[in-house]
Short mmCIF file of C-alpha atoms in Angstrom, two decimals:
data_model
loop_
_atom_site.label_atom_id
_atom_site.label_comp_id
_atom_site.label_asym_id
_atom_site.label_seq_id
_atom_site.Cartn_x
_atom_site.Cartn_y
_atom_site.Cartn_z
CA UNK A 268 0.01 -11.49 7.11
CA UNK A 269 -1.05 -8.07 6.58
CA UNK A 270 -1.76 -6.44 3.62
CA UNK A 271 -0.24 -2.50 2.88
CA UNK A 272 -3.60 -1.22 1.05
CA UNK A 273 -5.94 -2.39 4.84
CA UNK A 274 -3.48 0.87 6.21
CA UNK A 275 -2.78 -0.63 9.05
CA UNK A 276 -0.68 0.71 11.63
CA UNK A 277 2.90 -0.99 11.32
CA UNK A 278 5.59 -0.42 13.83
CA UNK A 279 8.94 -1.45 15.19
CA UNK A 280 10.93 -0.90 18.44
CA UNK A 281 12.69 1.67 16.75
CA UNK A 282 9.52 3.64 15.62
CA UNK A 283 10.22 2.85 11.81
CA UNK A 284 7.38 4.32 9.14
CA UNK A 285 3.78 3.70 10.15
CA UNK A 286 0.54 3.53 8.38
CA UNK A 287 -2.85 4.74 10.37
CA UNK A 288 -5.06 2.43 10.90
CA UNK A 289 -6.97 0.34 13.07
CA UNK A 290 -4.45 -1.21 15.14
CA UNK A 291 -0.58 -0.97 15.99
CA UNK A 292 1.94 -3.38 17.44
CA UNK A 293 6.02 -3.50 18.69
CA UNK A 294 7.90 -5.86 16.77
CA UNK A 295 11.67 -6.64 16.95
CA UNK A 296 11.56 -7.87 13.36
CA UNK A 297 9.48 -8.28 10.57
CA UNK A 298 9.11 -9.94 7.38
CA UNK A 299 8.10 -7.14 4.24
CA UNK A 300 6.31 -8.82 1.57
CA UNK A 301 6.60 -6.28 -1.40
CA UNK A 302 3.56 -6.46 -3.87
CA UNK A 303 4.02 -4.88 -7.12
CA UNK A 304 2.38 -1.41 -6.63
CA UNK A 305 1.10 -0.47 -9.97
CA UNK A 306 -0.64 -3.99 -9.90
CA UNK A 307 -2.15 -3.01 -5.96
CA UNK A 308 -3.30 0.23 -7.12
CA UNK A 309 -5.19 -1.16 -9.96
CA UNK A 310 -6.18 -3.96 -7.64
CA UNK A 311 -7.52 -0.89 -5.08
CA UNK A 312 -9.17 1.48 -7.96
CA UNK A 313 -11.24 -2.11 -8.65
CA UNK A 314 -12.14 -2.79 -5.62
CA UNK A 315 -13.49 1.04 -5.09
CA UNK A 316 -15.94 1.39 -7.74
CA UNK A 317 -17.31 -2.64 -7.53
CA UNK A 318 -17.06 -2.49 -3.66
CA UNK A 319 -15.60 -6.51 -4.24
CA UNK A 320 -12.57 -8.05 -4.25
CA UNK A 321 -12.97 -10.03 -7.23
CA UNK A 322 -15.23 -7.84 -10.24
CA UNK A 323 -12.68 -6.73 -12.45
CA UNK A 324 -13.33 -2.88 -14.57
CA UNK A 325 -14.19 -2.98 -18.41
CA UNK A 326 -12.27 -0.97 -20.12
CA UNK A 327 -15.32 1.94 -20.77
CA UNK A 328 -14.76 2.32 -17.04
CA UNK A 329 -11.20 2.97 -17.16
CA UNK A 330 -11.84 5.70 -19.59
CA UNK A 331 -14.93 7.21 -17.93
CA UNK A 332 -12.79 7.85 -14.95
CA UNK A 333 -9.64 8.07 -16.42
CA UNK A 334 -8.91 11.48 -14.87
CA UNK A 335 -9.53 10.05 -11.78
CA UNK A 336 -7.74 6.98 -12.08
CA UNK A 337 -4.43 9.37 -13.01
CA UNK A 338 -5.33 11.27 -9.45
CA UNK A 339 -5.47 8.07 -7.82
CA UNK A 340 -1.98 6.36 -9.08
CA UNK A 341 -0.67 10.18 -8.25
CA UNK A 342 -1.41 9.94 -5.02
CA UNK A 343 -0.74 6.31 -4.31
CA UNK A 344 2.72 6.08 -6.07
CA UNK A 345 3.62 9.14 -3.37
CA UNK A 346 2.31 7.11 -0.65
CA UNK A 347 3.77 3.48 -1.70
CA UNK A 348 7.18 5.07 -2.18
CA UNK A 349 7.15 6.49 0.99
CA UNK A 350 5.99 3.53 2.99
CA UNK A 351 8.68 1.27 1.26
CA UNK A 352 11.30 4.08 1.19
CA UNK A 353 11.02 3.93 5.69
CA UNK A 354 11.57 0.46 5.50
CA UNK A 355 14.23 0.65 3.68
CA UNK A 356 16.25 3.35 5.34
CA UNK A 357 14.85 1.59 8.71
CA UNK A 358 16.94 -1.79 7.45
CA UNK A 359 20.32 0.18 7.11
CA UNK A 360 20.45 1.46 10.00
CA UNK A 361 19.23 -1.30 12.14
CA UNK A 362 20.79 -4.62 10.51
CA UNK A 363 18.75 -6.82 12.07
CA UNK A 364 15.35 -4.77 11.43
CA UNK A 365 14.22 -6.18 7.99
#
């Protein structure tokens, strides 16, 4: 399994979306496991300012960086929709694909 926020390079036969990253391999098919975004960029905005995987943000720090939080989700909602959106459009017009 690979997770979407490690931006890893994804790609199919038919050159469907990609992510850069450090690594990229041909697949015929592949299984896409669809987190909830909203809860993987909150996950992500965590895991930048405690540099863990498992400190969670008080709520102060929301608000101290709440203008950059809003950037963030911005920018990310642009990016999920257009990973997701490539899969998508890579599914209908290769059956088999997804």
């Amino acid at each position: 399994f690979f997770e979407t926020h490690l931006n890893l390079c994804l790609s199919t036969t038919n050159k469907g979306p990609e992510r850069r990253g450090f690594c990229s391999f041909e697949a015929s098919k592949i299984i896409l496991l669809v987190r909830n975004p909203w809860d993987a960029m909150d996950s992500y905005f965590n895991m930048m300012l405690t540099n863990t995987h498992t400190k969670t943000l008080s709520d102060a720090v929301y608000e101290k960086f709440s203008e950059f939080y809003s950037e963030l989700v911005t920018a990310e909602i642009e990016t999920w929709t257009n990973f997701y959106r490539g899969y998508l459009n890579m599914a209908k017009k290769n059956e088999n694909q997804l």
